[in-house]
Amino acid sequence: MMKFTGKLKEPIIDYITGRLTILFEPCEDFRQAYEELKGCDKLSLEIKKYRRKRSLDANAYYWVLIGKLAKVLHLSNPELHNMMLCKYGQPELFDGKTVYTTIPDTESSEKKVANAMDYHLKPTSQVREGNDGVMYRTYKLLRGSSTYNSEEMARLIDGLIGCCKDAGIPDAEIATPDEKRLLKERYGVEL
């Protein structure tokens, strides 16, 4: 799979067939991709608004803060990470629709969901009895933070910083002067 950034140019319409030709001006060198794909009868193309990916520095910083706050709150890192995703995270969408699932409404299920790292679920208030007589809670499926763009990661980090402050973690332990500068420059997050 090849990914390119660029911009759409004015489309060309074949007035005889009525078919549209899309012109895309890539920022990157497209020649190798063109040579590899020019003989293909059919290609798949996805076009979406460009968003700068979050940096790995942001991810590392996020997990350092998760570790600090988890220690103060006596929680596991996965449990706190899932709490942050429930508060500040993004839903997983399929064809533009939020995905929901039901899980037995038990303490063991709740604990398993709270500590999961392969999936992230946010509980809803909807609980109902299944055909088997068991009570089931509905959960919303959330995206993992590794899929977040800069804007989404900024919201998550900003929320985590607020929680760190609420827990009494001093600003000096939340971020170094360099981290503060980077957070401000890259994400608009201020301490």
PDB file of C-alpha atoms in Angstrom:
ATOM      1  CA  MET A   1       0.000   0.000   0.000  1.00  0.00           C
ATOM      2  CA  MET A   2       1.273   3.458  -0.875  1.00  0.00           C
ATOM      3  CA  LYS A   3       0.199   6.687   0.782  1.00  0.00           C
ATOM      4  CA  PHE A   4       0.640  10.153  -0.612  1.00  0.00           C
ATOM      5  CA  THR A   5      -0.310  13.662   0.434  1.00  0.00           C
ATOM      6  CA  GLY A   6      -1.239  16.363  -2.031  1.00  0.00           C
ATOM      7  CA  LYS A   7      -4.184  18.279  -3.385  1.00  0.00           C
ATOM      8  CA  LEU A   8      -7.026  17.721  -5.772  1.00  0.00           C
ATOM      9  CA  LYS A   9      -6.972  19.694  -9.009  1.00  0.00           C
ATOM     10  CA  GLU A  10      -9.958  20.610 -11.168  1.00  0.00           C
ATOM     11  CA  PRO A  11     -11.657  17.436 -12.420  1.00  0.00           C
ATOM     12  CA  ILE A  12     -11.902  16.579 -16.100  1.00  0.00           C
ATOM     13  CA  ILE A  13     -15.289  15.469 -17.398  1.00  0.00           C
ATOM     14  CA  ASP A  14     -15.580  13.402 -20.565  1.00  0.00           C
ATOM     15  CA  TYR A  15     -18.651  14.990 -22.165  1.00  0.00           C
ATOM     16  CA  ILE A  16     -19.325  11.950 -24.357  1.00  0.00           C
ATOM     17  CA  THR A  17     -19.355   9.340 -21.554  1.00  0.00           C
ATOM     18  CA  GLY A  18     -20.070  11.720 -18.660  1.00  0.00           C
ATOM     19  CA  ARG A  19     -17.283  10.072 -16.664  1.00  0.00           C
ATOM     20  CA  LEU A  20     -15.110  12.062 -14.331  1.00  0.00           C
ATOM     21  CA  THR A  21     -11.299  11.947 -14.181  1.00  0.00           C
ATOM     22  CA  ILE A  22      -9.784  13.024 -10.893  1.00  0.00           C
ATOM     23  CA  LEU A  23      -6.474  14.884 -10.967  1.00  0.00           C
ATOM     24  CA  PHE A  24      -4.333  14.605  -7.838  1.00  0.00           C
ATOM     25  CA  GLU A  25      -1.079  16.528  -7.430  1.00  0.00           C
ATOM     26  CA  PRO A  26       1.088  14.600  -4.938  1.00  0.00           C
ATOM     27  CA  CYS A  27       3.636  16.329  -2.715  1.00  0.00           C
ATOM     28  CA  GLU A  28       5.866  13.235  -2.815  1.00  0.00           C
ATOM     29  CA  ASP A  29       7.591  11.700  -5.828  1.00  0.00           C
ATOM     30  CA  PHE A  30       4.912   9.520  -7.467  1.00  0.00           C
ATOM     31  CA  ARG A  31       6.976   8.115 -10.362  1.00  0.00           C
ATOM     32  CA  GLN A  32       7.854   4.756  -8.798  1.00  0.00           C
ATOM     33  CA  ALA A  33       4.249   4.186  -7.680  1.00  0.00           C
ATOM     34  CA  TYR A  34       3.041   5.097 -11.173  1.00  0.00           C
ATOM     35  CA  GLU A  35       5.422   2.609 -12.792  1.00  0.00           C
ATOM     36  CA  GLU A  36       4.282  -0.162 -10.434  1.00  0.00           C
ATOM     37  CA  LEU A  37       0.566   0.519 -10.820  1.00  0.00           C
ATOM     38  CA  LYS A  38       0.059   1.821 -14.365  1.00  0.00           C
ATOM     39  CA  GLY A  39      -0.816  -1.615 -15.772  1.00  0.00           C
ATOM     40  CA  CYS A  40      -3.488  -2.397 -13.171  1.00  0.00           C
ATOM     41  CA  ASP A  41      -7.056  -2.596 -14.495  1.00  0.00           C
ATOM     42  CA  LYS A  42      -8.583  -1.469 -11.215  1.00  0.00           C
ATOM     43  CA  LEU A  43      -7.182   0.396  -8.204  1.00  0.00           C
ATOM     44  CA  SER A  44      -8.607   1.412  -4.853  1.00  0.00           C
ATOM     45  CA  LEU A  45      -8.324   5.056  -3.807  1.00  0.00           C
ATOM     46  CA  GLU A  46      -9.156   6.683  -0.495  1.00  0.00           C
ATOM     47  CA  ILE A  47      -9.195  10.466  -0.223  1.00  0.00           C
ATOM     48  CA  LYS A  48      -9.565  12.250   3.083  1.00  0.00           C
ATOM     49  CA  LYS A  49      -8.593  15.528   4.668  1.00  0.00           C
ATOM     50  CA  TYR A  50      -4.946  15.512   5.693  1.00  0.00           C
ATOM     51  CA  ARG A  51      -4.191  15.618   9.395  1.00  0.00           C
ATOM     52  CA  ARG A  52      -0.659  15.624  10.692  1.00  0.00           C
ATOM     53  CA  LYS A  53       0.091  12.380  12.545  1.00  0.00           C
ATOM     54  CA  ARG A  54       0.970  12.716  16.168  1.00  0.00           C
ATOM     55  CA  SER A  55       4.625  12.278  16.986  1.00  0.00           C
ATOM     56  CA  LEU A  56       6.101   9.313  18.775  1.00  0.00           C
ATOM     57  CA  ASP A  57       7.335  11.844  21.339  1.00  0.00           C
ATOM     58  CA  ALA A  58       3.709  12.548  22.233  1.00  0.00           C
ATOM     59  CA  ASN A  59       3.028   8.844  22.695  1.00  0.00           C
ATOM     60  CA  ALA A  60       6.090   8.369  24.908  1.00  0.00           C
ATOM     61  CA  TYR A  61       5.195  11.441  26.968  1.00  0.00           C
ATOM     62  CA  TYR A  62       1.602  10.208  27.346  1.00  0.00           C
ATOM     63  CA  TRP A  63       2.763   6.844  28.721  1.00  0.00           C
ATOM     64  CA  VAL A  64       5.202   8.482  31.157  1.00  0.00           C
ATOM     65  CA  LEU A  65       2.313  10.527  32.560  1.00  0.00           C
ATOM     66  CA  ILE A  66       0.054   7.450  32.636  1.00  0.00           C
ATOM     67  CA  GLY A  67       2.686   5.701  34.761  1.00  0.00           C
ATOM     68  CA  LYS A  68       2.997   8.612  37.187  1.00  0.00           C
ATOM     69  CA  LEU A  69      -0.738   9.097  37.644  1.00  0.00           C
ATOM     70  CA  ALA A  70      -1.477   5.356  37.836  1.00  0.00           C
ATOM     71  CA  LYS A  71       0.998   5.103  40.712  1.00  0.00           C
ATOM     72  CA  VAL A  72      -0.679   7.972  42.594  1.00  0.00           C
ATOM     73  CA  LEU A  73      -4.179   6.534  42.011  1.00  0.00           C
ATOM     74  CA  HIS A  74      -3.092   2.909  42.702  1.00  0.00           C
ATOM     75  CA  LEU A  75      -4.291   1.717  39.285  1.00  0.00           C
ATOM     76  CA  SER A  76      -2.636  -0.363  36.584  1.00  0.00           C
ATOM     77  CA  ASN A  77      -1.368   1.524  33.524  1.00  0.00           C
ATOM     78  CA  PRO A  78      -3.892  -0.250  31.222  1.00  0.00           C
ATOM     79  CA  GLU A  79      -6.752   0.594  33.597  1.00  0.00           C
ATOM     80  CA  LEU A  80      -5.831   4.291  33.672  1.00  0.00           C
ATOM     81  CA  HIS A  81      -5.247   4.334  29.901  1.00  0.00           C
ATOM     82  CA  ASN A  82      -8.765   2.949  29.357  1.00  0.00           C
ATOM     83  CA  MET A  83     -10.179   5.518  31.775  1.00  0.00           C
ATOM     84  CA  MET A  84      -8.497   8.299  29.781  1.00  0.00           C
ATOM     85  CA  LEU A  85      -9.827   6.865  26.505  1.00  0.00           C
ATOM     86  CA  CYS A  86     -13.334   6.700  27.998  1.00  0.00           C
ATOM     87  CA  LYS A  87     -13.078  10.364  29.028  1.00  0.00           C
ATOM     88  CA  TYR A  88     -11.144  11.891  26.148  1.00  0.00           C
ATOM     89  CA  GLY A  89     -10.946   9.227  23.443  1.00  0.00           C
ATOM     90  CA  GLN A  90     -12.499   8.732  20.030  1.00  0.00           C
ATOM     91  CA  PRO A  91     -15.158   6.208  18.998  1.00  0.00           C
ATOM     92  CA  GLU A  92     -14.395   3.537  16.428  1.00  0.00           C
ATOM     93  CA  LEU A  93     -16.542   4.155  13.350  1.00  0.00           C
ATOM     94  CA  PHE A  94     -17.648   1.722  10.668  1.00  0.00           C
ATOM     95  CA  ASP A  95     -19.253   3.408   7.663  1.00  0.00           C
ATOM     96  CA  GLY A  96     -19.578   6.553   9.800  1.00  0.00           C
ATOM     97  CA  LYS A  97     -21.465   4.742  12.578  1.00  0.00           C
ATOM     98  CA  THR A  98     -20.369   4.156  16.164  1.00  0.00           C
ATOM     99  CA  VAL A  99     -19.930   0.488  17.076  1.00  0.00           C
ATOM    100  CA  TYR A 100     -21.552  -1.000  20.173  1.00  0.00           C
ATOM    101  CA  THR A 101     -21.296  -4.420  21.786  1.00  0.00           C
ATOM    102  CA  THR A 102     -22.895  -6.109  24.779  1.00  0.00           C
ATOM    103  CA  ILE A 103     -21.035  -7.944  27.521  1.00  0.00           C
ATOM    104  CA  PRO A 104     -22.356  -9.703  30.629  1.00  0.00           C
ATOM    105  CA  ASP A 105     -22.833  -7.067  33.327  1.00  0.00           C
ATOM    106  CA  THR A 106     -20.596  -8.695  35.906  1.00  0.00           C
ATOM    107  CA  GLU A 107     -17.741  -7.499  38.057  1.00  0.00           C
ATOM    108  CA  SER A 108     -15.284  -9.854  36.330  1.00  0.00           C
ATOM    109  CA  SER A 109     -16.331  -8.585  32.871  1.00  0.00           C
ATOM    110  CA  GLU A 110     -16.005  -4.972  34.022  1.00  0.00           C
ATOM    111  CA  LYS A 111     -12.499  -5.663  35.389  1.00  0.00           C
ATOM    112  CA  LYS A 112     -11.439  -7.415  32.169  1.00  0.00           C
ATOM    113  CA  VAL A 113     -12.676  -4.491  30.047  1.00  0.00           C
ATOM    114  CA  ALA A 114     -10.977  -1.951  32.337  1.00  0.00           C
ATOM    115  CA  ASN A 115      -7.583  -3.659  31.911  1.00  0.00           C
ATOM    116  CA  ALA A 116      -7.815  -4.632  28.232  1.00  0.00           C
ATOM    117  CA  MET A 117      -5.171  -3.395  25.821  1.00  0.00           C
ATOM    118  CA  ASP A 118      -6.268  -5.245  22.651  1.00  0.00           C
ATOM    119  CA  TYR A 119      -9.566  -3.374  22.586  1.00  0.00           C
ATOM    120  CA  HIS A 120     -11.039  -0.334  24.338  1.00  0.00           C
ATOM    121  CA  LEU A 121     -14.661  -0.165  25.468  1.00  0.00           C
ATOM    122  CA  LYS A 122     -16.648   2.590  27.148  1.00  0.00           C
ATOM    123  CA  PRO A 123     -19.585   1.411  29.265  1.00  0.00           C
ATOM    124  CA  THR A 124     -22.991   2.972  28.650  1.00  0.00           C
ATOM    125  CA  SER A 125     -25.910   3.116  31.076  1.00  0.00           C
ATOM    126  CA  GLN A 126     -27.875   0.646  28.934  1.00  0.00           C
ATOM    127  CA  VAL A 127     -28.304  -2.714  30.691  1.00  0.00           C
ATOM    128  CA  ARG A 128     -30.863  -5.317  29.658  1.00  0.00           C
ATOM    129  CA  GLU A 129     -31.667  -8.938  30.230  1.00  0.00           C
ATOM    130  CA  GLY A 130     -30.689 -11.385  27.504  1.00  0.00           C
ATOM    131  CA  ASN A 131     -32.674 -14.402  26.338  1.00  0.00           C
ATOM    132  CA  ASP A 132     -30.450 -16.495  28.611  1.00  0.00           C
ATOM    133  CA  GLY A 133     -31.566 -14.572  31.719  1.00  0.00           C
ATOM    134  CA  VAL A 134     -28.161 -12.846  32.084  1.00  0.00           C
ATOM    135  CA  MET A 135     -27.948  -9.051  32.391  1.00  0.00           C
ATOM    136  CA  TYR A 136     -25.876  -7.439  29.629  1.00  0.00           C
ATOM    137  CA  ARG A 137     -24.315  -3.963  29.532  1.00  0.00           C
ATOM    138  CA  THR A 138     -23.837  -2.124  26.239  1.00  0.00           C
ATOM    139  CA  TYR A 139     -20.344  -0.760  25.557  1.00  0.00           C
ATOM    140  CA  LYS A 140     -19.118   1.669  22.900  1.00  0.00           C
ATOM    141  CA  LEU A 141     -16.015   0.577  20.977  1.00  0.00           C
ATOM    142  CA  LEU A 142     -13.191   3.155  21.145  1.00  0.00           C
ATOM    143  CA  ARG A 143     -10.159   3.599  18.902  1.00  0.00           C
ATOM    144  CA  GLY A 144      -6.739   2.909  20.347  1.00  0.00           C
ATOM    145  CA  SER A 145      -4.627   6.027  20.856  1.00  0.00           C
ATOM    146  CA  SER A 146      -2.029   4.700  18.394  1.00  0.00           C
ATOM    147  CA  THR A 147      -4.483   5.671  15.621  1.00  0.00           C
ATOM    148  CA  TYR A 148      -4.875   9.283  16.806  1.00  0.00           C
ATOM    149  CA  ASN A 149      -3.809  12.295  14.793  1.00  0.00           C
ATOM    150  CA  SER A 150      -2.188  15.347  16.443  1.00  0.00           C
ATOM    151  CA  GLU A 151      -5.480  17.008  17.321  1.00  0.00           C
ATOM    152  CA  GLU A 152      -6.934  13.881  18.921  1.00  0.00           C
ATOM    153  CA  MET A 153      -3.698  13.145  20.788  1.00  0.00           C
ATOM    154  CA  ALA A 154      -3.568  16.744  22.043  1.00  0.00           C
ATOM    155  CA  ARG A 155      -7.050  16.356  23.540  1.00  0.00           C
ATOM    156  CA  LEU A 156      -6.039  13.088  25.232  1.00  0.00           C
ATOM    157  CA  ILE A 157      -2.787  14.531  26.632  1.00  0.00           C
ATOM    158  CA  ASP A 158      -4.527  17.733  27.749  1.00  0.00           C
ATOM    159  CA  GLY A 159      -7.121  15.673  29.634  1.00  0.00           C
ATOM    160  CA  LEU A 160      -4.414  13.523  31.217  1.00  0.00           C
ATOM    161  CA  ILE A 161      -2.466  16.618  32.310  1.00  0.00           C
ATOM    162  CA  GLY A 162      -5.638  17.967  33.951  1.00  0.00           C
ATOM    163  CA  CYS A 163      -6.101  14.684  35.816  1.00  0.00           C
ATOM    164  CA  CYS A 164      -2.451  14.779  36.937  1.00  0.00           C
ATOM    165  CA  LYS A 165      -2.945  18.294  38.306  1.00  0.00           C
ATOM    166  CA  ASP A 166      -6.196  17.274  40.034  1.00  0.00           C
ATOM    167  CA  ALA A 167      -4.321  14.379  41.674  1.00  0.00           C
ATOM    168  CA  GLY A 168      -1.749  16.841  43.069  1.00  0.00           C
ATOM    169  CA  ILE A 169       1.184  15.922  40.829  1.00  0.00           C
ATOM    170  CA  PRO A 170       3.425  19.030  40.693  1.00  0.00           C
ATOM    171  CA  ASP A 171       3.889  20.789  37.335  1.00  0.00           C
ATOM    172  CA  ALA A 172       7.625  20.071  37.489  1.00  0.00           C
ATOM    173  CA  GLU A 173       6.854  16.328  37.490  1.00  0.00           C
ATOM    174  CA  ILE A 174       4.251  16.651  34.732  1.00  0.00           C
ATOM    175  CA  ALA A 175       6.614  18.192  32.180  1.00  0.00           C
ATOM    176  CA  THR A 176      10.135  19.499  31.818  1.00  0.00           C
ATOM    177  CA  PRO A 177      10.594  22.979  30.302  1.00  0.00           C
ATOM    178  CA  ASP A 178      11.411  21.334  26.923  1.00  0.00           C
ATOM    179  CA  GLU A 179       8.299  19.126  27.104  1.00  0.00           C
ATOM    180  CA  LYS A 180       6.181  22.175  27.957  1.00  0.00           C
ATOM    181  CA  ARG A 181       7.574  24.021  24.925  1.00  0.00           C
ATOM    182  CA  LEU A 182       6.953  21.050  22.612  1.00  0.00           C
ATOM    183  CA  LEU A 183       3.424  20.575  23.939  1.00  0.00           C
ATOM    184  CA  LYS A 184       2.660  24.239  23.294  1.00  0.00           C
ATOM    185  CA  GLU A 185       4.249  24.292  19.813  1.00  0.00           C
ATOM    186  CA  ARG A 186       2.935  20.970  18.481  1.00  0.00           C
ATOM    187  CA  TYR A 187      -0.383  20.572  20.226  1.00  0.00           C
ATOM    188  CA  GLY A 188      -1.426  23.936  21.694  1.00  0.00           C
ATOM    189  CA  VAL A 189      -1.435  22.298  25.146  1.00  0.00           C
ATOM    190  CA  GLU A 190      -0.354  24.603  27.965  1.00  0.00           C
ATOM    191  CA  LEU A 191       0.585  23.719  31.531  1.00  0.00           C
TER     192      LEU A 191
END
